[in-house]
Structures are given as C-alpha cells and as structure tokens.
Amino acid sequence: DIQMTQSPSSLSASVGDSVTISCRASQSIYKYLNWYQQKPGKAPKLLIFAASTLQTGVPRRFSGTGFGTDFTLTITSLQPEDFATYYCHQSFSFNDAFGQGTNLAIK
Amino acid sequence: QLQLQQSGPGLVKPSQTLSLTCAISGDSVSSNSAAWNWIRQSPSRGLEWLGRTYYKSKWYNDYAVSVKSRLTIIPDTSKNQFSLQLNSVTPADTAVYYCARRVGSTVGGYWFFDLWGPGTLVTVSS
C-alpha cells in the first residue's frame, strides 16, 4: 500500500500569513494527489485535485504543487476561515489513502 | 440539489453488523462517471477509505484489504442509494462514517472525492 506522510502535523500562524504544508508519498503517484480542508464536525471539503487544479469556488489563495512523491499546499494571506485541518489524499493506487492531517491553528 | 444524505444507527453492539445507507440527490448511483464510496475517520486511524461500488456496464465493488472479509457495499437503483454492511464489529470500528462520490477530472482522469455526506458517528459498545 502507498503511505502518505504529511508535515508538519500541526502549525500555528496569524491572519495574513502564508503557510506551506507538505505531503510525501511512499512511491510515485504522478499527479494523483488531492487536498482537503476539514473543520470540526464537518466532512472534508475538496480544495485541489490533480496536485495543482483548484476546485471550483475555492479561493485563489490556495495553491498546490508537486509531482511524483513530493507535494505542497500553500495558503497565502491566511483568512480566519482557513484555520482548520488539511489532508492530502492519493488516488493513484487501488487503495485510496490519506495523510494523517495538518492542524492549522491561529497564533 | 446535489447532496448525499446518510442514515443508520449510531450505536452497534460488538459482534453485530453495522449498517448505513447513503441516499443520493442530484446524481445517479448508476452513473458511468462516478464511484460511490464509504470512508471512516477515527482518532487512531485517521481517514480510512473502506470501499466503493460503481457501474460500468455492470456493477463492481472494491474493498480495502483491512475490511474486505467483513464489508459489503450494495447499490440500490430503485431508491438511488447505496449501503454499507460491516460484519462482526469491534470497538475498533468506532468512527465517523462518511459516504462520498469519487469522480475523475475531465483532463487526465485524476480521481478525487468531490461530494461528501455529513457523516455518522457510530459507536461500537455493549
């Protein structure tokens, strides 16, 4: 099975800051990498698919890069509503797998 | 309106069967361009994909190795819904269970979960 490892597991930032979250796959997943945002008590929400394509309606301050095994999610000019947990997800292999999550907290 | 609505009990006894249903609005369980999934989330295991059902000239099911011997996902075209049945549950199966639609991008065919149900907390306890 492909393992997904996110870093950091948590970070704190202030409104207006920029942050970067990393996700590493245990083997190449090409561009089969998606990012989700989850708020407490809610289902995950798709932000980015195919490593870098913004889902319809998602603000442009969210961006994704990467190919193969290493991927990043960047959020610029953090807004209060961005403080949440973020997950990467690989859909390359038969068994979809998620990273363990990165909790973005307000400083 | 495009949405998934979940139903089922929130408490199941050990060794019994956990059954949940996901009703689809705005799409079809028989769609040739979507797969219908169950995913669960717990503090100990994080987000864990469990399985999917999809129709491409005939019905297919895929299951995660971790639950394959205990899991059945059943589509119901008459009610436009799909169900999860997880047998022989233990407290380790306590989690929030989500249904979700998986679709592919128009360019490249990259799969992702774009529509989720609200989640059902299921506790396995006597």
mmCIF file of C-alpha atoms in Angstrom:
data_model
loop_
_atom_site.group_PDB
_atom_site.id
_atom_site.type_symbol
_atom_site.label_atom_id
_atom_site.label_comp_id
_atom_site.label_asym_id
_atom_site.label_seq_id
_atom_site.Cartn_x
_atom_site.Cartn_y
_atom_site.Cartn_z
ATOM 1 C CA ASP A 1 0.000 0.000 0.000
ATOM 2 C CA ILE A 2 1.068 3.577 -0.642
ATOM 3 C CA GLN A 3 1.684 5.548 2.561
ATOM 4 C CA MET A 4 1.092 9.291 2.742
ATOM 5 C CA THR A 5 3.077 11.376 5.217
ATOM 6 C CA GLN A 6 2.210 14.981 5.945
ATOM 7 C CA SER A 7 4.362 17.559 7.671
ATOM 8 C CA PRO A 8 4.084 19.306 9.949
ATOM 9 C CA SER A 9 1.332 17.608 11.919
ATOM 10 C CA SER A 10 0.394 20.989 13.340
ATOM 11 C CA LEU A 11 1.360 24.618 12.915
ATOM 12 C CA SER A 12 0.190 27.985 14.103
ATOM 13 C CA ALA A 13 0.018 31.178 12.115
ATOM 14 C CA SER A 14 -1.602 34.573 12.120
ATOM 15 C CA VAL A 15 -4.189 36.094 9.846
ATOM 16 C CA GLY A 16 -2.389 37.423 6.790
ATOM 17 C CA ASP A 17 0.494 34.938 6.989
ATOM 18 C CA SER A 18 1.413 32.403 4.343
ATOM 19 C CA VAL A 19 1.864 28.725 5.203
ATOM 20 C CA THR A 20 3.037 25.628 3.393
ATOM 21 C CA ILE A 21 2.059 22.043 4.158
ATOM 22 C CA SER A 22 3.979 19.116 2.720
ATOM 23 C CA CYS A 23 2.840 15.663 1.726
ATOM 24 C CA ARG A 24 5.091 12.804 0.705
ATOM 25 C CA ALA A 25 4.041 9.531 -0.920
ATOM 26 C CA SER A 26 5.932 6.296 -0.312
ATOM 27 C CA GLN A 27 6.136 5.767 -4.068
ATOM 28 C CA SER A 28 5.368 7.806 -7.164
ATOM 29 C CA ILE A 29 1.737 8.787 -7.532
ATOM 30 C CA TYR A 30 2.336 11.095 -10.518
ATOM 31 C CA LYS A 31 -0.307 13.803 -10.097
ATOM 32 C CA TYR A 32 -2.932 11.697 -8.332
ATOM 33 C CA LEU A 33 -2.838 13.926 -5.265
ATOM 34 C CA ASN A 34 -5.705 15.871 -3.764
ATOM 35 C CA TRP A 35 -6.022 18.272 -0.846
ATOM 36 C CA TYR A 36 -8.984 18.655 1.500
ATOM 37 C CA GLN A 37 -9.909 21.044 4.281
ATOM 38 C CA GLN A 38 -11.853 19.817 7.273
ATOM 39 C CA LYS A 39 -13.464 21.856 10.041
ATOM 40 C CA PRO A 40 -14.658 20.346 13.336
ATOM 41 C CA GLY A 41 -17.834 18.317 12.986
ATOM 42 C CA LYS A 42 -17.853 18.643 9.194
ATOM 43 C CA ALA A 43 -16.930 16.418 6.284
ATOM 44 C CA PRO A 44 -13.723 17.131 4.367
ATOM 45 C CA LYS A 45 -14.037 19.650 1.557
ATOM 46 C CA LEU A 46 -12.109 19.287 -1.686
ATOM 47 C CA LEU A 47 -9.691 22.164 -2.328
ATOM 48 C CA ILE A 48 -7.287 20.951 -5.002
ATOM 49 C CA PHE A 49 -7.226 17.913 -7.268
ATOM 50 C CA ALA A 50 -4.574 16.536 -9.608
ATOM 51 C CA ALA A 51 -1.898 18.170 -7.436
ATOM 52 C CA SER A 52 -2.480 21.717 -8.661
ATOM 53 C CA THR A 53 -6.004 22.254 -10.015
ATOM 54 C CA LEU A 54 -8.201 24.436 -7.863
ATOM 55 C CA GLN A 55 -11.699 23.082 -7.288
ATOM 56 C CA THR A 56 -14.485 25.402 -8.434
ATOM 57 C CA GLY A 57 -15.294 28.008 -5.823
ATOM 58 C CA VAL A 58 -12.062 27.638 -3.833
ATOM 59 C CA PRO A 59 -10.241 30.955 -3.266
ATOM 60 C CA ARG A 60 -7.071 31.574 -5.249
ATOM 61 C CA ARG A 61 -5.013 31.991 -2.088
ATOM 62 C CA PHE A 62 -4.909 28.182 -2.060
ATOM 63 C CA SER A 63 -2.412 26.559 -4.403
ATOM 64 C CA GLY A 64 -0.813 23.170 -4.866
ATOM 65 C CA THR A 65 2.367 21.933 -6.486
ATOM 66 C CA GLY A 66 4.244 18.715 -6.911
ATOM 67 C CA PHE A 67 4.646 15.535 -8.926
ATOM 68 C CA GLY A 68 5.743 12.017 -8.174
ATOM 69 C CA THR A 69 6.303 11.721 -4.433
ATOM 70 C CA ASP A 70 6.526 15.272 -3.067
ATOM 71 C CA PHE A 71 3.673 17.748 -2.925
ATOM 72 C CA THR A 72 2.875 21.025 -1.198
ATOM 73 C CA LEU A 73 -0.208 23.008 -0.332
ATOM 74 C CA THR A 74 0.338 26.730 0.108
ATOM 75 C CA ILE A 75 -2.128 29.173 1.576
ATOM 76 C CA THR A 76 -1.270 32.849 1.180
ATOM 77 C CA SER A 77 -2.800 35.722 3.109
ATOM 78 C CA LEU A 78 -4.497 33.488 5.684
ATOM 79 C CA GLN A 79 -8.092 34.339 6.486
ATOM 80 C CA PRO A 80 -9.900 33.480 9.736
ATOM 81 C CA GLU A 81 -11.929 30.792 7.959
ATOM 82 C CA ASP A 82 -8.746 28.983 6.839
ATOM 83 C CA PHE A 83 -7.907 27.692 10.309
ATOM 84 C CA ALA A 84 -8.772 24.022 10.004
ATOM 85 C CA THR A 85 -7.194 20.619 9.410
ATOM 86 C CA TYR A 86 -5.798 19.797 5.982
ATOM 87 C CA TYR A 87 -5.409 16.348 4.442
ATOM 88 C CA CYS A 88 -3.674 15.066 1.366
ATOM 89 C CA HIS A 89 -5.118 12.072 -0.478
ATOM 90 C CA GLN A 90 -3.680 9.810 -3.161
ATOM 91 C CA SER A 91 -5.992 8.209 -5.699
ATOM 92 C CA PHE A 92 -3.311 6.517 -7.814
ATOM 93 C CA SER A 93 -3.442 3.083 -6.269
ATOM 94 C CA PHE A 94 -6.359 0.747 -5.724
ATOM 95 C CA ASN A 95 -6.473 1.617 -2.026
ATOM 96 C CA ASP A 96 -7.076 5.329 -1.717
ATOM 97 C CA ALA A 97 -5.045 6.690 1.186
ATOM 98 C CA PHE A 98 -4.978 9.887 3.180
ATOM 99 C CA GLY A 99 -2.254 11.674 5.059
ATOM 100 C CA GLN A 100 -2.611 11.958 8.814
ATOM 101 C CA GLY A 101 -3.604 15.605 8.645
ATOM 102 C CA THR A 102 -2.099 19.003 9.467
ATOM 103 C CA ASN A 103 -3.887 21.102 12.044
ATOM 104 C CA LEU A 104 -3.559 24.805 11.239
ATOM 105 C CA ALA A 105 -4.257 26.845 14.340
ATOM 106 C CA ILE A 106 -4.436 30.567 14.896
ATOM 107 C CA LYS A 107 -1.445 32.046 16.716
ATOM 108 C CA GLN B 1 -29.767 19.733 -5.333
ATOM 109 C CA LEU B 2 -26.601 17.651 -5.358
ATOM 110 C CA GLN B 3 -26.159 16.032 -1.960
ATOM 111 C CA LEU B 4 -25.651 12.830 -0.032
ATOM 112 C CA GLN B 5 -27.777 12.058 2.988
ATOM 113 C CA GLN B 6 -26.767 9.368 5.457
ATOM 114 C CA SER B 7 -28.927 7.285 7.762
ATOM 115 C CA GLY B 8 -28.364 4.476 10.213
ATOM 116 C CA PRO B 9 -27.920 3.725 13.901
ATOM 117 C CA GLY B 10 -25.307 5.440 15.998
ATOM 118 C CA LEU B 11 -24.786 2.538 18.377
ATOM 119 C CA VAL B 12 -23.955 -1.058 17.477
ATOM 120 C CA LYS B 13 -23.114 -3.942 19.804
ATOM 121 C CA PRO B 14 -19.865 -5.866 19.418
ATOM 122 C CA SER B 15 -20.062 -8.838 17.022
ATOM 123 C CA GLN B 16 -23.141 -7.392 15.309
ATOM 124 C CA THR B 17 -23.480 -5.826 11.848
ATOM 125 C CA LEU B 18 -23.073 -2.105 11.240
ATOM 126 C CA SER B 19 -25.464 -0.931 8.523
ATOM 127 C CA LEU B 20 -25.547 2.560 6.993
ATOM 128 C CA THR B 21 -27.302 3.988 3.952
ATOM 129 C CA CYS B 22 -26.369 6.920 1.726
ATOM 130 C CA ALA B 23 -29.173 8.464 -0.330
ATOM 131 C CA ILE B 24 -28.111 10.324 -3.469
ATOM 132 C CA SER B 25 -29.781 13.504 -4.745
ATOM 133 C CA GLY B 26 -28.793 15.180 -7.986
ATOM 134 C CA ASP B 27 -26.856 12.238 -9.423
ATOM 135 C CA SER B 28 -27.416 8.545 -10.028
ATOM 136 C CA VAL B 29 -25.907 5.546 -8.296
ATOM 137 C CA SER B 30 -25.793 4.015 -11.789
ATOM 138 C CA SER B 31 -23.765 6.878 -13.218
ATOM 139 C CA ASN B 32 -20.962 5.727 -15.531
ATOM 140 C CA SER B 33 -18.730 8.567 -14.375
ATOM 141 C CA ALA B 34 -18.836 8.198 -10.604
ATOM 142 C CA ALA B 35 -17.966 5.712 -7.886
ATOM 143 C CA TRP B 36 -19.755 5.656 -4.555
ATOM 144 C CA ASN B 37 -17.545 5.256 -1.527
ATOM 145 C CA TRP B 38 -17.511 4.708 2.200
ATOM 146 C CA ILE B 39 -14.761 6.355 4.252
ATOM 147 C CA ARG B 40 -14.399 6.418 8.026
ATOM 148 C CA GLN B 41 -12.483 8.632 10.420
ATOM 149 C CA SER B 42 -11.250 7.933 13.911
ATOM 150 C CA PRO B 43 -8.556 9.490 16.110
ATOM 151 C CA SER B 44 -6.495 6.319 15.974
ATOM 152 C CA ARG B 45 -6.712 5.563 12.235
ATOM 153 C CA GLY B 46 -7.372 8.965 10.684
ATOM 154 C CA LEU B 47 -9.255 8.990 7.389
ATOM 155 C CA GLU B 48 -9.564 5.444 6.080
ATOM 156 C CA TRP B 49 -11.090 4.510 2.740
ATOM 157 C CA LEU B 50 -13.220 1.386 3.118
ATOM 158 C CA GLY B 51 -14.680 0.579 -0.265
ATOM 159 C CA ARG B 52 -16.675 1.612 -3.306
ATOM 160 C CA THR B 53 -19.345 0.498 -5.733
ATOM 161 C CA TYR B 54 -19.651 1.668 -9.314
ATOM 162 C CA TYR B 55 -21.391 0.833 -12.565
ATOM 163 C CA LYS B 56 -19.607 0.435 -15.887
ATOM 164 C CA SER B 57 -21.863 -1.806 -17.966
ATOM 165 C CA LYS B 58 -22.077 -3.972 -14.843
ATOM 166 C CA TRP B 59 -21.638 -3.469 -11.124
ATOM 167 C CA TYR B 60 -18.229 -3.549 -9.487
ATOM 168 C CA ASN B 61 -17.127 -3.377 -5.865
ATOM 169 C CA ASP B 62 -13.676 -2.632 -4.467
ATOM 170 C CA TYR B 63 -12.817 -3.101 -0.814
ATOM 171 C CA ALA B 64 -9.883 -2.119 1.363
ATOM 172 C CA VAL B 65 -7.788 -5.108 2.374
ATOM 173 C CA SER B 66 -8.244 -4.199 6.041
ATOM 174 C CA VAL B 67 -12.017 -4.806 5.953
ATOM 175 C CA LYS B 68 -12.516 -6.904 2.836
ATOM 176 C CA SER B 69 -13.625 -10.037 4.696
ATOM 177 C CA ARG B 70 -16.270 -8.119 6.660
ATOM 178 C CA LEU B 71 -17.547 -5.413 4.312
ATOM 179 C CA THR B 72 -20.297 -5.400 1.709
ATOM 180 C CA ILE B 73 -21.399 -2.323 -0.236
ATOM 181 C CA ILE B 74 -24.737 -2.644 -2.003
ATOM 182 C CA PRO B 75 -26.195 -0.292 -4.610
ATOM 183 C CA ASP B 76 -29.971 0.171 -4.749
ATOM 184 C CA THR B 77 -31.077 1.625 -8.062
ATOM 185 C CA SER B 78 -34.766 1.713 -7.114
ATOM 186 C CA LYS B 79 -34.044 4.129 -4.249
ATOM 187 C CA ASN B 80 -30.920 5.740 -5.765
ATOM 188 C CA GLN B 81 -28.790 4.935 -2.759
ATOM 189 C CA PHE B 82 -26.027 2.647 -1.591
ATOM 190 C CA SER B 83 -25.433 0.892 1.685
ATOM 191 C CA LEU B 84 -22.591 -0.319 3.858
ATOM 192 C CA GLN B 85 -22.738 -3.525 5.871
ATOM 193 C CA LEU B 86 -19.788 -4.224 8.153
ATOM 194 C CA ASN B 87 -19.962 -7.537 9.963
ATOM 195 C CA SER B 88 -18.512 -8.692 13.263
ATOM 196 C CA VAL B 89 -17.762 -5.215 14.533
ATOM 197 C CA THR B 90 -15.494 -4.499 17.492
ATOM 198 C CA PRO B 91 -14.822 -1.281 19.414
ATOM 199 C CA ALA B 92 -12.012 -0.607 16.906
ATOM 200 C CA ASP B 93 -14.729 0.060 14.315
ATOM 201 C CA THR B 94 -15.973 3.057 16.286
ATOM 202 C CA ALA B 95 -15.630 6.031 13.954
ATOM 203 C CA VAL B 96 -17.408 8.694 11.977
ATOM 204 C CA TYR B 97 -18.523 7.076 8.726
ATOM 205 C CA TYR B 98 -18.814 9.152 5.546
ATOM 206 C CA CYS B 99 -20.220 8.342 2.154
ATOM 207 C CA ALA B 100 -18.564 10.164 -0.730
ATOM 208 C CA ARG B 101 -18.679 10.430 -4.503
ATOM 209 C CA ARG B 102 -15.476 9.875 -6.439
ATOM 210 C CA VAL B 103 -15.245 11.372 -9.906
ATOM 211 C CA GLY B 104 -12.481 11.912 -12.427
ATOM 212 C CA SER B 105 -11.186 15.146 -13.879
ATOM 213 C CA THR B 106 -12.156 15.877 -17.476
ATOM 214 C CA VAL B 107 -8.455 16.195 -18.351
ATOM 215 C CA GLY B 108 -6.229 13.370 -17.286
ATOM 216 C CA GLY B 109 -8.834 11.325 -15.438
ATOM 217 C CA TYR B 110 -7.481 12.130 -11.974
ATOM 218 C CA TRP B 111 -9.812 10.760 -9.310
ATOM 219 C CA PHE B 112 -10.971 12.732 -6.282
ATOM 220 C CA PHE B 113 -13.802 12.850 -3.741
ATOM 221 C CA ASP B 114 -15.866 15.905 -4.592
ATOM 222 C CA LEU B 115 -19.077 15.286 -2.670
ATOM 223 C CA TRP B 116 -19.370 14.003 0.899
ATOM 224 C CA GLY B 117 -22.205 13.076 3.189
ATOM 225 C CA PRO B 118 -22.445 14.787 6.580
ATOM 226 C CA GLY B 119 -21.011 11.803 8.470
ATOM 227 C CA THR B 120 -22.498 9.415 11.028
ATOM 228 C CA LEU B 121 -20.810 8.749 14.338
ATOM 229 C CA VAL B 122 -21.050 5.037 15.011
ATOM 230 C CA THR B 123 -20.056 3.724 18.406
ATOM 231 C CA VAL B 124 -19.465 0.017 18.946
ATOM 232 C CA SER B 125 -20.247 -0.772 22.555
ATOM 233 C CA SER B 126 -22.288 -3.177 24.607
#
